[in-house]
Short mmCIF file of C-alpha atoms and ligand atoms in Angstrom, two decimals:
data_model
loop_
_atom_site.label_atom_id
_atom_site.label_comp_id
_atom_site.label_asym_id
_atom_site.label_seq_id
_atom_site.Cartn_x
_atom_site.Cartn_y
_atom_site.Cartn_z
CA UNK A 14 0.00 0.00 0.00
CA UNK A 15 1.23 3.45 -0.94
CA UNK A 16 1.53 6.34 1.50
CA UNK A 17 -1.74 8.05 2.29
CA UNK A 18 -1.82 11.83 1.84
CA UNK A 19 -4.43 13.64 3.92
CA UNK A 20 -5.96 17.05 3.36
CA UNK A 21 -8.71 18.96 5.08
CA UNK A 22 -10.10 20.03 1.73
CA UNK A 23 -9.70 18.33 -1.62
CA UNK A 24 -10.92 19.25 -5.08
CA UNK A 25 -11.06 16.52 -7.70
CA UNK A 26 -10.73 18.10 -11.13
CA UNK A 27 -8.49 21.03 -11.98
CA UNK A 28 -10.53 23.10 -14.42
CA UNK A 29 -12.35 26.40 -14.21
CA UNK A 30 -14.37 25.61 -11.09
CA UNK A 31 -11.33 24.26 -9.22
CA UNK A 32 -9.35 27.44 -9.90
CA UNK A 33 -12.11 29.75 -8.74
CA UNK A 34 -12.67 27.57 -5.67
CA UNK A 35 -8.98 27.84 -4.77
CA UNK A 36 -9.14 31.63 -4.96
CA UNK A 37 -12.25 31.66 -2.76
CA UNK A 38 -10.62 29.35 -0.18
CA UNK A 39 -7.73 31.79 -0.02
CA UNK A 40 -10.08 34.75 0.41
CA UNK A 41 -11.94 32.98 3.18
CA UNK A 42 -8.72 32.08 4.98
CA UNK A 43 -6.69 28.97 4.39
CA UNK A 44 -3.69 27.49 6.20
CA UNK A 45 -0.82 25.91 4.26
CA UNK A 46 -1.32 22.25 3.34
CA UNK A 47 -5.07 22.31 4.01
CA UNK A 48 -6.11 22.23 0.36
CA UNK A 49 -5.16 19.96 -2.52
CA UNK A 50 -6.37 20.04 -6.13
CA UNK A 51 -6.00 16.87 -8.17
CA UNK A 52 -6.12 17.24 -11.92
CA UNK A 53 -5.74 14.88 -14.82
CA UNK A 54 -4.43 17.82 -16.84
CA UNK A 55 -0.76 18.75 -16.57
CA UNK A 56 -1.32 22.50 -16.11
CA UNK A 57 -2.81 24.72 -13.41
CA UNK A 58 -6.48 25.74 -13.82
CA UNK A 59 -7.09 27.94 -16.85
CA UNK A 60 -9.97 29.66 -18.62
CA UNK A 61 -11.21 26.83 -20.83
CA UNK A 62 -13.20 29.07 -23.26
CA UNK A 63 -9.89 30.37 -24.67
CA UNK A 64 -9.22 26.98 -26.28
CA UNK A 65 -11.79 27.47 -29.04
CA UNK A 66 -11.04 31.17 -29.52
CA UNK A 67 -7.70 32.93 -28.87
CA UNK A 68 -5.82 29.63 -28.73
CA UNK A 69 -6.64 28.95 -32.39
CA UNK A 70 -5.55 32.40 -33.61
CA UNK A 71 -3.24 31.88 -36.63
CA UNK A 72 -1.07 34.86 -35.71
CA UNK A 73 1.66 33.47 -33.43
CA UNK A 74 2.07 36.88 -31.77
CA UNK A 75 -1.63 37.21 -31.01
CA UNK A 76 -2.41 33.58 -30.18
CA UNK A 77 -3.27 32.97 -26.53
CA UNK A 78 -0.85 30.62 -24.78
CA UNK A 79 -0.36 29.66 -21.16
CA UNK A 80 0.54 31.10 -18.73
CA UNK A 81 -1.52 33.98 -20.18
CA UNK A 82 -4.98 32.60 -19.53
CA UNK A 83 -4.79 30.86 -16.20
CA UNK A 84 -7.79 31.62 -14.00
CA UNK A 85 -9.10 34.11 -12.97
CA UNK A 86 -8.31 36.46 -15.90
CA UNK A 87 -11.48 35.51 -17.76
CA UNK A 88 -13.62 37.42 -15.28
CA UNK A 89 -11.20 40.29 -14.81
CA UNK A 90 -9.48 38.78 -11.76
CA UNK A 91 -5.84 38.08 -10.91
CA UNK A 92 -4.02 35.38 -12.79
CA UNK A 93 -3.21 32.41 -10.56
CA UNK A 94 0.14 31.09 -11.75
CA UNK A 95 1.54 27.81 -10.39
CA UNK A 96 3.65 29.87 -7.98
CA UNK A 97 0.53 31.36 -6.44
CA UNK A 98 -0.59 27.90 -5.32
CA UNK A 99 2.91 27.22 -3.96
CA UNK A 100 2.97 30.47 -1.99
CA UNK A 101 -0.41 29.68 -0.48
CA UNK A 102 0.60 26.15 0.43
CA UNK A 103 -2.06 24.71 -1.89
CA UNK A 104 -1.02 21.35 -3.29
CA UNK A 105 -1.53 21.29 -7.03
CA UNK A 106 -1.32 17.62 -7.91
CA UNK A 107 -1.20 17.61 -11.71
CA UNK A 108 -1.12 14.86 -14.30
CA UNK A 109 -2.98 12.68 -11.82
CA UNK A 110 -6.23 10.93 -12.64
CA UNK A 111 -8.49 9.71 -9.86
CA UNK A 112 -9.80 6.29 -10.84
CA UNK A 113 -11.49 5.11 -7.64
CA UNK A 114 -13.47 6.89 -4.98
CA UNK A 115 -14.88 5.71 -1.70
CA UNK A 116 -16.92 8.55 -0.31
CA UNK A 117 -17.93 6.72 2.85
CA UNK A 118 -14.26 6.14 3.71
CA UNK A 119 -13.38 9.61 2.36
CA UNK A 120 -10.64 8.31 0.07
CA UNK A 121 -9.57 8.86 -3.52
CA UNK A 122 -7.21 6.58 -5.44
CA UNK A 123 -5.15 7.71 -8.43
CA UNK A 124 -4.27 5.70 -11.53
CA UNK A 125 -0.76 5.27 -10.09
CA UNK A 126 -2.22 3.87 -6.87
CA UNK A 127 -1.69 6.90 -4.61
CA UNK A 128 -4.28 7.24 -1.87
CA UNK A 129 -5.70 10.56 -0.74
CA UNK A 130 -7.87 11.18 2.27
CA UNK A 131 -10.11 14.21 2.70
CA UNK A 132 -12.46 15.72 5.25
CA UNK A 133 -14.35 17.82 2.72
CA UNK A 134 -14.43 17.11 -1.01
CA UNK A 135 -15.45 19.31 -3.94
CA UNK A 136 -16.22 17.40 -7.10
CA UNK A 137 -15.26 19.52 -10.12
CA UNK A 138 -14.63 16.92 -12.81
CA UNK A 139 -16.49 18.86 -15.52
CA UNK A 140 -17.52 17.20 -18.76
CA UNK A 141 -15.98 15.00 -21.37
CA UNK A 142 -16.75 15.04 -25.08
CA UNK A 143 -19.14 12.65 -26.73
CA UNK A 144 -17.14 10.76 -29.36
CA UNK A 145 -18.28 9.38 -32.68
CA UNK A 146 -16.48 6.17 -31.72
CA UNK A 147 -19.04 5.91 -28.86
CA UNK A 148 -21.62 5.25 -31.60
CA UNK A 149 -19.24 3.00 -33.52
CA UNK A 150 -19.20 5.33 -36.54
CA UNK A 151 -17.08 3.54 -39.14
CA UNK A 152 -13.53 4.94 -39.45
CA UNK A 153 -14.06 7.46 -36.64
CA UNK A 154 -10.68 6.58 -35.13
CA UNK A 155 -8.76 7.88 -38.19
CA UNK A 156 -5.95 10.39 -37.66
CA UNK A 157 -6.79 14.11 -37.80
CA UNK A 158 -10.28 13.67 -36.40
CA UNK A 159 -10.23 15.99 -33.39
CA UNK A 160 -12.31 16.84 -30.34
CA UNK A 161 -11.81 19.91 -28.19
CA UNK A 162 -12.03 19.84 -24.42
CA UNK A 163 -8.60 20.14 -22.87
CA UNK A 164 -5.31 21.89 -23.58
CA UNK A 165 -3.85 18.68 -25.00
CA UNK A 166 -6.69 18.48 -27.54
CA UNK A 167 -6.12 22.10 -28.57
CA UNK A 168 -2.38 21.50 -29.01
CA UNK A 169 -3.04 18.55 -31.31
CA UNK A 170 -5.44 20.63 -33.38
CA UNK A 171 -2.98 23.54 -33.64
CA UNK A 172 -0.23 21.15 -34.75
CA UNK A 173 -2.44 19.69 -37.43
CA UNK A 174 -3.56 23.15 -38.63
CA UNK A 175 0.13 23.85 -39.32
CA UNK A 176 0.62 20.53 -41.12
CA UNK A 177 -2.46 20.83 -43.33
CA UNK A 178 -2.15 24.53 -44.28
CA UNK A 179 -4.86 25.73 -46.70
CA UNK A 180 -6.51 22.32 -46.47
CA UNK A 181 -10.12 21.28 -46.13
CA UNK A 182 -11.80 21.13 -42.76
CA UNK A 183 -15.11 19.47 -41.99
CA UNK A 184 -16.78 20.47 -38.75
CA UNK A 185 -19.32 18.02 -37.36
CA UNK A 186 -21.93 19.54 -35.06
CA UNK A 187 -23.65 22.91 -35.12
CA UNK A 188 -23.53 23.76 -31.44
CA UNK A 189 -21.02 25.83 -29.48
CA UNK A 190 -17.89 23.94 -30.52
CA UNK A 191 -19.07 23.62 -34.12
CA UNK A 192 -19.72 27.33 -34.55
CA UNK A 193 -16.62 28.54 -32.72
CA UNK A 194 -14.19 26.08 -34.31
CA UNK A 195 -15.65 26.54 -37.82
CA UNK A 196 -14.94 30.26 -37.47
CA UNK A 197 -11.43 29.59 -36.17
CA UNK A 198 -10.63 27.19 -39.02
CA UNK A 199 -11.85 29.72 -41.57
CA UNK A 200 -9.66 32.40 -39.98
CA UNK A 201 -6.83 29.88 -40.43
CA UNK A 202 -7.59 29.89 -44.19
CA UNK A 203 -9.12 26.43 -44.30
CA UNK A 204 -11.86 25.55 -46.73
CA UNK A 205 -14.58 24.87 -44.14
CA UNK A 206 -17.77 22.82 -44.32
CA UNK A 207 -20.10 22.38 -41.35
CA UNK A 208 -22.41 19.38 -41.05
CA UNK A 209 -25.23 19.07 -38.53
CA UNK A 210 -28.50 17.18 -38.25
CA UNK A 211 -30.60 20.06 -36.95
CA UNK A 212 -32.73 22.31 -39.18
CA UNK A 213 -30.71 25.31 -37.91
CA UNK A 214 -27.57 25.87 -35.89
CA UNK A 215 -27.57 25.88 -32.08
CA UNK A 216 -31.20 24.92 -31.62
CA UNK A 217 -30.57 24.72 -27.85
CA UNK A 218 -30.58 28.51 -27.78
CA UNK A 219 -31.12 30.05 -31.20
CA UNK A 220 -34.53 30.65 -32.68
CA UNK A 221 -34.78 30.20 -36.48
CA UNK A 222 -34.50 33.98 -36.95
CA UNK A 223 -31.31 34.19 -34.88
CA UNK A 224 -29.80 31.13 -36.55
CA UNK A 225 -30.60 32.51 -40.02
CA UNK A 226 -28.44 35.53 -39.25
CA UNK A 227 -25.42 33.46 -38.14
CA UNK A 228 -25.80 30.99 -40.99
CA UNK A 229 -25.79 33.70 -43.64
CA UNK A 230 -22.92 35.46 -41.86
CA UNK A 231 -20.94 32.20 -42.03
CA UNK A 232 -21.82 31.68 -45.67
CA UNK A 233 -20.60 35.21 -46.43
CA UNK A 234 -17.33 34.23 -44.77
CA UNK A 235 -17.09 31.32 -47.20
CA UNK A 236 -18.17 28.54 -44.85
CA UNK A 237 -20.39 25.88 -46.41
CA UNK A 238 -23.22 24.55 -44.29
CA UNK A 239 -24.88 21.17 -44.76
CA UNK A 240 -27.91 20.73 -42.53
CA UNK A 241 -30.25 17.86 -41.81
CA UNK A 242 -27.73 15.05 -42.12
CA UNK A 243 -25.00 13.34 -40.13
CA UNK A 244 -21.67 11.67 -40.80
CA UNK A 245 -21.94 7.90 -41.00
CA UNK A 246 -18.31 7.05 -41.74
CA UNK A 247 -14.82 8.26 -42.64
CA UNK A 248 -12.35 7.33 -45.37
CA UNK A 249 -8.63 7.33 -44.59
CA UNK A 250 -5.43 7.17 -46.67
CA UNK A 251 -2.68 4.57 -46.31
CA UNK A 252 -1.25 6.51 -43.34
CA UNK A 253 -4.54 6.26 -41.55
CA UNK A 254 -5.23 9.99 -42.00
CA UNK A 255 -8.79 11.05 -42.60
CA UNK A 256 -9.52 11.96 -46.23
CA UNK A 257 -13.30 11.87 -46.55
CA UNK A 258 -16.46 12.24 -44.53
CA UNK A 259 -19.34 10.03 -45.62
CA UNK A 260 -22.74 11.57 -45.04
CA UNK A 261 -25.98 9.74 -44.43
CA UNK A 262 -27.45 11.33 -47.56
CA UNK A 263 -24.74 9.60 -49.65
CA UNK A 264 -22.41 12.53 -50.24
CA UNK A 265 -18.71 12.28 -49.43
CA UNK A 266 -16.87 15.44 -48.32
CA UNK A 267 -13.13 15.76 -48.78
CA UNK A 268 -11.33 16.47 -45.52
CA UNK A 269 -7.80 16.96 -44.21
CA UNK A 270 -9.01 17.81 -40.73
CA UNK A 271 -12.28 16.92 -39.03
CA UNK A 272 -13.36 18.58 -35.80
CA UNK A 273 -16.24 16.99 -33.93
CA UNK A 274 -18.44 18.88 -31.49
CA UNK A 275 -21.49 16.73 -30.89
CA UNK A 276 -21.99 17.49 -27.22
CA UNK A 277 -20.51 16.79 -23.83
CA UNK A 278 -21.43 14.58 -20.90
CA UNK A 279 -20.72 15.27 -17.23
CA UNK A 280 -18.00 13.14 -15.61
CA UNK A 281 -19.98 11.50 -12.83
CA UNK A 282 -19.04 7.82 -13.33
CA UNK A 283 -16.54 7.82 -10.43
CA UNK A 284 -19.39 8.45 -8.00
CA UNK A 285 -22.02 6.09 -9.41
CA UNK A 286 -24.05 4.48 -6.68
CA UNK A 287 -22.46 6.70 -4.01
CA UNK A 288 -24.35 9.93 -4.65
CA UNK A 289 -27.85 10.85 -5.65
CA UNK A 290 -28.12 11.97 -9.26
CA UNK A 291 -30.60 14.18 -11.06
CA UNK A 292 -30.96 15.02 -14.75
CA UNK A 293 -27.67 13.32 -15.59
CA UNK A 294 -25.66 15.24 -13.01
CA UNK A 295 -24.83 15.01 -9.32
CA UNK A 296 -27.74 16.30 -7.32
CA UNK A 297 -26.98 19.20 -4.98
CA UNK A 298 -28.85 21.67 -2.83
CA UNK A 299 -28.57 25.44 -3.13
CA UNK A 300 -25.19 25.26 -1.34
CA UNK A 301 -23.82 22.59 -3.72
CA UNK A 302 -23.96 19.93 -1.02
CA UNK A 303 -24.52 16.46 -2.44
CA UNK A 304 -26.42 13.64 -0.76
CA UNK A 305 -23.21 12.72 1.13
CA UNK A 306 -22.19 14.95 4.08
CA UNK A 307 -18.92 16.78 3.42
CA UNK A 308 -19.11 16.23 -0.35
CA UNK A 309 -19.90 19.10 -2.71
CA UNK A 310 -20.28 19.20 -6.51
CA UNK A 311 -19.85 22.30 -8.70
CA UNK A 312 -19.58 23.39 -12.33
CA UNK A 313 -20.69 21.19 -15.23
CA UNK A 314 -21.37 18.10 -13.05
CA UNK A 315 -23.82 19.67 -10.59
CA UNK A 316 -27.60 19.55 -10.95
CA UNK A 317 -28.69 22.33 -8.63
CA UNK A 318 -31.87 24.23 -7.80
CA UNK A 319 -32.39 27.36 -9.88
CA UNK A 320 -34.43 29.52 -7.55
CA UNK A 321 -35.65 31.82 -10.31
CA UNK A 322 -37.34 28.95 -12.17
CA UNK A 323 -38.19 26.75 -9.22
CA UNK A 324 -36.57 23.67 -10.75
CA UNK A 325 -33.24 21.85 -10.84
CA UNK A 326 -30.83 22.21 -13.75
CA UNK A 327 -27.35 21.47 -14.92
CA UNK A 328 -25.47 24.32 -16.61
CA UNK A 329 -22.46 23.69 -18.90
CA UNK A 330 -21.09 27.22 -19.06
CA UNK A 331 -18.16 29.02 -17.57
CA UNK A 332 -19.97 31.72 -15.57
CA UNK A 333 -21.78 29.10 -13.53
CA UNK A 334 -18.57 27.07 -13.08
CA UNK A 335 -16.96 30.13 -11.50
CA UNK A 336 -19.90 31.20 -9.36
CA UNK A 337 -20.91 27.74 -8.15
CA UNK A 338 -17.33 27.07 -7.06
CA UNK A 339 -17.23 30.30 -5.08
CA UNK A 340 -20.59 29.60 -3.52
CA UNK A 341 -19.62 26.06 -2.47
CA UNK A 342 -16.48 27.32 -0.74
CA UNK A 343 -18.49 30.00 1.06
CA UNK A 344 -20.92 27.27 2.13
CA UNK A 345 -18.09 25.07 3.42
CA UNK A 346 -16.73 27.97 5.46
CA UNK A 347 -20.17 29.05 6.68
CA UNK A 348 -20.74 25.48 7.83
CA UNK A 349 -17.57 25.64 9.92
CA UNK A 350 -18.28 29.03 11.48
CA UNK A 351 -22.04 28.66 11.81
CA UNK A 352 -22.56 31.83 9.78
CA UNK A 353 -25.62 32.32 7.60
CA UNK A 354 -25.33 32.06 3.83
CA UNK A 355 -27.99 32.68 1.21
CA UNK A 356 -28.83 29.90 -1.21
CA UNK A 357 -27.33 30.18 -4.70
CA UNK A 358 -29.58 32.41 -6.75
CA UNK A 359 -28.36 32.04 -10.30
CA UNK A 360 -29.34 33.94 -13.42
CA UNK A 361 -28.09 31.80 -16.34
CA UNK A 362 -25.53 33.63 -18.48
CA UNK A 363 -23.94 32.29 -21.67
CA UNK A 364 -21.85 34.02 -24.33
CA UNK A 365 -19.83 33.35 -27.43
CA UNK A 366 -17.43 35.18 -29.70
CA UNK A 367 -16.97 34.31 -33.37
CA UNK A 368 -15.21 36.33 -36.10
CA UNK A 369 -15.98 39.95 -35.22
CA UNK A 370 -19.24 38.94 -33.58
CA UNK A 371 -20.02 38.62 -29.91
CA UNK A 372 -23.25 37.76 -28.14
CA UNK A 373 -24.58 37.40 -24.63
CA UNK A 374 -27.65 35.65 -23.31
CA UNK A 375 -29.27 35.90 -19.88
CA UNK A 376 -32.17 34.11 -18.28
CA UNK A 377 -34.37 31.44 -19.78
CA UNK A 378 -35.17 30.78 -23.46
CA UNK A 379 -38.70 29.51 -22.94
CA UNK A 380 -42.11 30.75 -23.98
CA UNK A 381 -42.59 32.99 -26.97
CA UNK A 382 -39.54 34.54 -28.62
CA UNK A 383 -39.49 38.00 -30.09
CA UNK A 384 -36.74 39.06 -32.46
CA UNK A 385 -35.80 42.71 -32.72
CA UNK A 386 -33.59 45.08 -34.73
CA UNK A 387 -31.23 45.10 -37.68
CA UNK A 388 -30.37 41.64 -38.96
CA UNK A 389 -28.55 42.47 -42.15
CA UNK A 390 -25.60 40.05 -42.31
CA UNK A 391 -23.66 42.57 -44.42
CA UNK A 392 -23.96 45.53 -42.06
CA UNK A 393 -20.56 46.45 -40.61
CA UNK A 394 -21.55 45.92 -36.99
CA UNK A 395 -24.71 43.87 -36.74
CA UNK A 396 -26.80 44.38 -33.67
CA UNK A 397 -29.96 42.45 -32.93
CA UNK A 398 -31.56 40.51 -30.16
CA UNK A 399 -34.34 38.39 -28.86
CA UNK A 400 -36.61 38.47 -25.85
CA UNK A 401 -38.38 35.43 -24.49
CA UNK A 402 -41.78 36.06 -22.96
CA UNK A 403 -43.55 33.62 -20.67
CA UNK A 404 -46.82 34.22 -18.83
CA UNK A 405 -46.72 37.83 -20.01
CA UNK A 406 -43.26 38.51 -18.58
CA UNK A 407 -39.79 38.83 -20.07
CA UNK A 408 -37.81 35.79 -18.88
CA UNK A 409 -34.77 35.87 -21.15
CA UNK A 410 -32.83 38.12 -23.48
CA UNK A 411 -30.15 37.70 -26.12
CA UNK A 412 -28.08 40.41 -27.71
CA UNK A 413 -25.57 40.30 -30.57
CA UNK A 414 -23.09 43.16 -30.72
CA UNK A 415 -24.12 44.83 -27.47
CA UNK A 416 -22.03 47.37 -25.58
CA UNK A 417 -21.22 46.57 -21.93
CA UNK A 418 -24.08 48.85 -20.82
CA UNK A 419 -26.54 47.20 -23.20
CA UNK A 420 -25.50 43.76 -22.02
CA UNK A 421 -26.03 44.89 -18.43
CA UNK A 422 -29.50 46.06 -19.41
CA UNK A 423 -30.53 42.71 -20.90
CA UNK A 424 -29.15 40.94 -17.81
CA UNK A 425 -31.23 43.17 -15.60
CA UNK A 426 -34.43 42.74 -17.57
CA UNK A 427 -33.98 38.94 -17.50
CA UNK A 428 -33.64 39.02 -13.74
CA UNK A 429 -36.50 41.47 -13.09
CA UNK A 430 -39.05 39.75 -15.37
CA UNK A 431 -41.08 42.89 -16.14
CA UNK A 432 -44.57 42.36 -17.56
CA UNK A 433 -45.10 43.00 -21.27
CA UNK A 434 -48.35 44.59 -22.27
CA UNK A 435 -48.08 44.62 -26.01
CA UNK A 436 -45.70 42.46 -28.05
CA UNK A 437 -45.77 44.77 -31.10
CA UNK A 438 -44.78 47.62 -28.85
CA UNK A 439 -41.95 45.54 -27.37
CA UNK A 440 -40.72 44.65 -30.85
CA UNK A 441 -40.71 48.33 -31.78
CA UNK A 442 -38.90 49.34 -28.61
CA UNK A 443 -36.37 46.53 -28.96
CA UNK A 444 -33.28 47.16 -26.90
CA UNK A 445 -34.59 50.43 -25.50
CA UNK A 446 -37.18 48.42 -23.55
CA UNK A 447 -34.37 46.74 -21.56
CA UNK A 448 -32.49 50.00 -21.16
CA UNK A 449 -35.40 51.50 -19.20
CA UNK A 450 -34.77 49.32 -16.15
P1 FDA B 529 -13.73 21.74 -16.53
O1 FDA B 529 -13.97 20.88 -17.71
O2 FDA B 529 -13.27 23.12 -16.73
O3 FDA B 529 -12.63 21.03 -15.60
C1 FDA B 529 -12.70 19.68 -15.23
C2 FDA B 529 -11.29 19.22 -14.89
O4 FDA B 529 -11.35 17.99 -14.19
C3 FDA B 529 -10.42 18.95 -16.10
O5 FDA B 529 -9.17 19.53 -15.91
C4 FDA B 529 -10.32 17.43 -16.14
O6 FDA B 529 -9.11 16.95 -16.70
C5 FDA B 529 -10.37 17.11 -14.66
N1 FDA B 529 -10.80 15.75 -14.35
C6 FDA B 529 -11.90 15.12 -14.79
N2 FDA B 529 -11.97 13.87 -14.27
C7 FDA B 529 -10.89 13.75 -13.47
C8 FDA B 529 -10.39 12.67 -12.65
N3 FDA B 529 -11.04 11.50 -12.56
N4 FDA B 529 -9.24 12.87 -11.98
C9 FDA B 529 -8.57 14.04 -12.07
N5 FDA B 529 -9.00 15.09 -12.82
C10 FDA B 529 -10.14 14.93 -13.52
N6 FDA B 529 -18.61 28.37 -21.63
C11 FDA B 529 -19.03 29.66 -21.78
O7 FDA B 529 -19.88 30.10 -21.02
N7 FDA B 529 -18.51 30.44 -22.75
C12 FDA B 529 -17.58 29.99 -23.62
O8 FDA B 529 -17.15 30.73 -24.51
C13 FDA B 529 -17.12 28.65 -23.49
N8 FDA B 529 -16.18 28.15 -24.33
C14 FDA B 529 -15.77 26.85 -24.23
C15 FDA B 529 -14.82 26.35 -25.11
C16 FDA B 529 -14.42 25.03 -25.05
C17 FDA B 529 -13.40 24.52 -26.02
C18 FDA B 529 -14.97 24.18 -24.06
C19 FDA B 529 -14.55 22.75 -23.98
C20 FDA B 529 -15.91 24.67 -23.18
C21 FDA B 529 -16.32 26.02 -23.23
N9 FDA B 529 -17.26 26.55 -22.35
C22 FDA B 529 -17.66 27.85 -22.47
C23 FDA B 529 -17.79 25.72 -21.26
C24 FDA B 529 -16.97 25.91 -19.98
O9 FDA B 529 -15.61 25.89 -20.29
C25 FDA B 529 -17.31 24.82 -18.98
O10 FDA B 529 -18.66 24.92 -18.63
C26 FDA B 529 -16.42 24.92 -17.73
O11 FDA B 529 -15.07 24.73 -18.06
C27 FDA B 529 -16.85 23.93 -16.67
O12 FDA B 529 -15.97 24.02 -15.58
P2 FDA B 529 -15.68 22.75 -14.67
O13 FDA B 529 -14.60 23.18 -13.71
O14 FDA B 529 -16.94 22.19 -14.18
O15 FDA B 529 -15.05 21.67 -15.66
P1 NAD B 530 -23.61 21.29 -28.04
O1 NAD B 530 -24.55 20.51 -27.24
O2 NAD B 530 -23.59 22.77 -27.94
O3 NAD B 530 -23.82 20.97 -29.57
C1 NAD B 530 -23.83 19.69 -30.11
C2 NAD B 530 -24.28 19.78 -31.55
O4 NAD B 530 -24.02 18.57 -32.22
C3 NAD B 530 -25.76 20.07 -31.73
O5 NAD B 530 -25.94 21.03 -32.72
C4 NAD B 530 -26.29 18.70 -32.16
O6 NAD B 530 -27.45 18.78 -32.88
C5 NAD B 530 -25.15 18.19 -32.98
N1 NAD B 530 -25.09 16.75 -33.14
C6 NAD B 530 -25.50 15.82 -32.27
N2 NAD B 530 -25.23 14.59 -32.76
C7 NAD B 530 -24.63 14.76 -33.96
C8 NAD B 530 -24.11 13.89 -34.95
N3 NAD B 530 -24.14 12.56 -34.79
N4 NAD B 530 -23.55 14.43 -36.05
C9 NAD B 530 -23.50 15.76 -36.22
N5 NAD B 530 -23.97 16.62 -35.31
C10 NAD B 530 -24.52 16.13 -34.19
O7 NAD B 530 -22.15 20.68 -27.67
P2 NAD B 530 -20.70 21.10 -28.16
O8 NAD B 530 -20.76 22.18 -29.16
O9 NAD B 530 -20.00 19.83 -28.50
O10 NAD B 530 -20.04 21.69 -26.84
C11 NAD B 530 -19.52 20.83 -25.84
C12 NAD B 530 -19.56 21.49 -24.48
O11 NAD B 530 -18.73 22.63 -24.45
C13 NAD B 530 -20.93 21.95 -24.05
O12 NAD B 530 -21.03 21.73 -22.68
C14 NAD B 530 -20.90 23.42 -24.32
O13 NAD B 530 -21.77 24.13 -23.47
C15 NAD B 530 -19.47 23.76 -24.05
N6 NAD B 530 -19.03 24.93 -24.83
C16 NAD B 530 -19.60 26.12 -24.59
C17 NAD B 530 -19.22 27.23 -25.31
C18 NAD B 530 -19.86 28.55 -25.01
O14 NAD B 530 -20.62 28.65 -24.06
N7 NAD B 530 -19.57 29.58 -25.80
C19 NAD B 530 -18.26 27.11 -26.29
C20 NAD B 530 -17.70 25.87 -26.54
C21 NAD B 530 -18.10 24.78 -25.80
#
């Protein structure tokens, strides 16, 4: 048996949530050697959204590289370099995968057989990508078929972009990864084709009117879009490198690089049978406590109560990863001191940046949607948005091309849920409706 390392607090997973949790532990007061973070990745926590944006910038001088984008720079905070953890006496145990967990005995076991013991655990294992090999798609293990989740994935993609200069890229999936990586590949001068089964891109969030704008914007950038079909197989050359993407409708697309973004799934398998689950995630209360005392779950893996909507949800976006981590640490500390803490009261916030575009969304995209303002894909700085109205109240708002003040206004209106008398009037007022609050 290996030596057992014991810590008062442990975080399993070293992504966005882990980094923000570490900062919050420090703010709340931490003694050296009380906290350890165990991460499968070989680098300190960083702002994951950079991987599909600045990291893929073709200009070597402008491309984002570590240590630039360690947390917490993505939300305007200080950058926590590996030395910061050292100075604080926080053990950053990198390149270490936890493969076995016994929550009742409060132990974690790594792939190398190391044993860790904790008093309080935060689960922050995030998500993993869904792979086409999971569905046994023929040839899906060919070389140059990429996924994008971790730094290592991004490095492989960047390497291949250099090798296949001016080549053809096929992007599978029309969600977040699909849209962001298609834009990045085009900026890298690839001939880009997107393929997705849905009738329009990003149906999770976009209405047909919103999607129509982005699709024509992409087409104007020279990106080809094939909707309503999926890839059913891949051809490879003698070196095992992908050469063609076979579509269900019979077409074959030439490809030097394929990037797949067909969704993610939360990494909960380690805890199966040991924790209550809900909606595919680990069930927590409004303090991110799981069904096991002393065990918390945050970020992508947590299914938590959203007070605003009186239901439980899982959120796979960075803002929630940051805020849930901070809230869990506050809850852990409040538990120790007996202080009062409010339950998490989250307003969902998602964003994306592609080409020169940038959008933000707040609230809930349910009920009736109402599209407003200029949607000309050729206008130099497009600005348009959407409200969602449920039971006569604004419950969500989306804005493309907003200024910081305008984005604040749509956030506010999504939180306040003002009643809407007349939809035609709201459409006419557009953004100025939100700016009134
Ligand atoms: P996260 O995935 O960040 O971290 C989990 C960590 O746990 C990883 O380091 C992993 O290796 C480690 N781990 C897992 N299992 C382990 C084990 N058994 N042992 C040890 N370590 C283990 N959101 C948004 O709002 N706007 C955006 O623009 C983007 N952009 C974006 C781009 C790309 C490429 C991705 C992949 C994702 C985004 N997101 C996003 C989503 C956002 O990044 C995501 O919601 C957060 O990173 C979730 O934070 P977590 O800490 O929960 O998981
Ligand atoms: P997603 O759920 O956003 O999109 C998946 C897409 O793949 C959907 O359009 C879906 O219809 C399509 N699809 C499903 N099966 C398919 C198939 N067999 N062939 C072709 N298309 C198929 O997931 P994603 O884009 O892979 O993103 C992964 C994770 O990363 C998510 O958690 C996401 O929230 C996160 N992320 C977020 C951002 C952001 O917030 N800006 C950016 C990048 C990634």
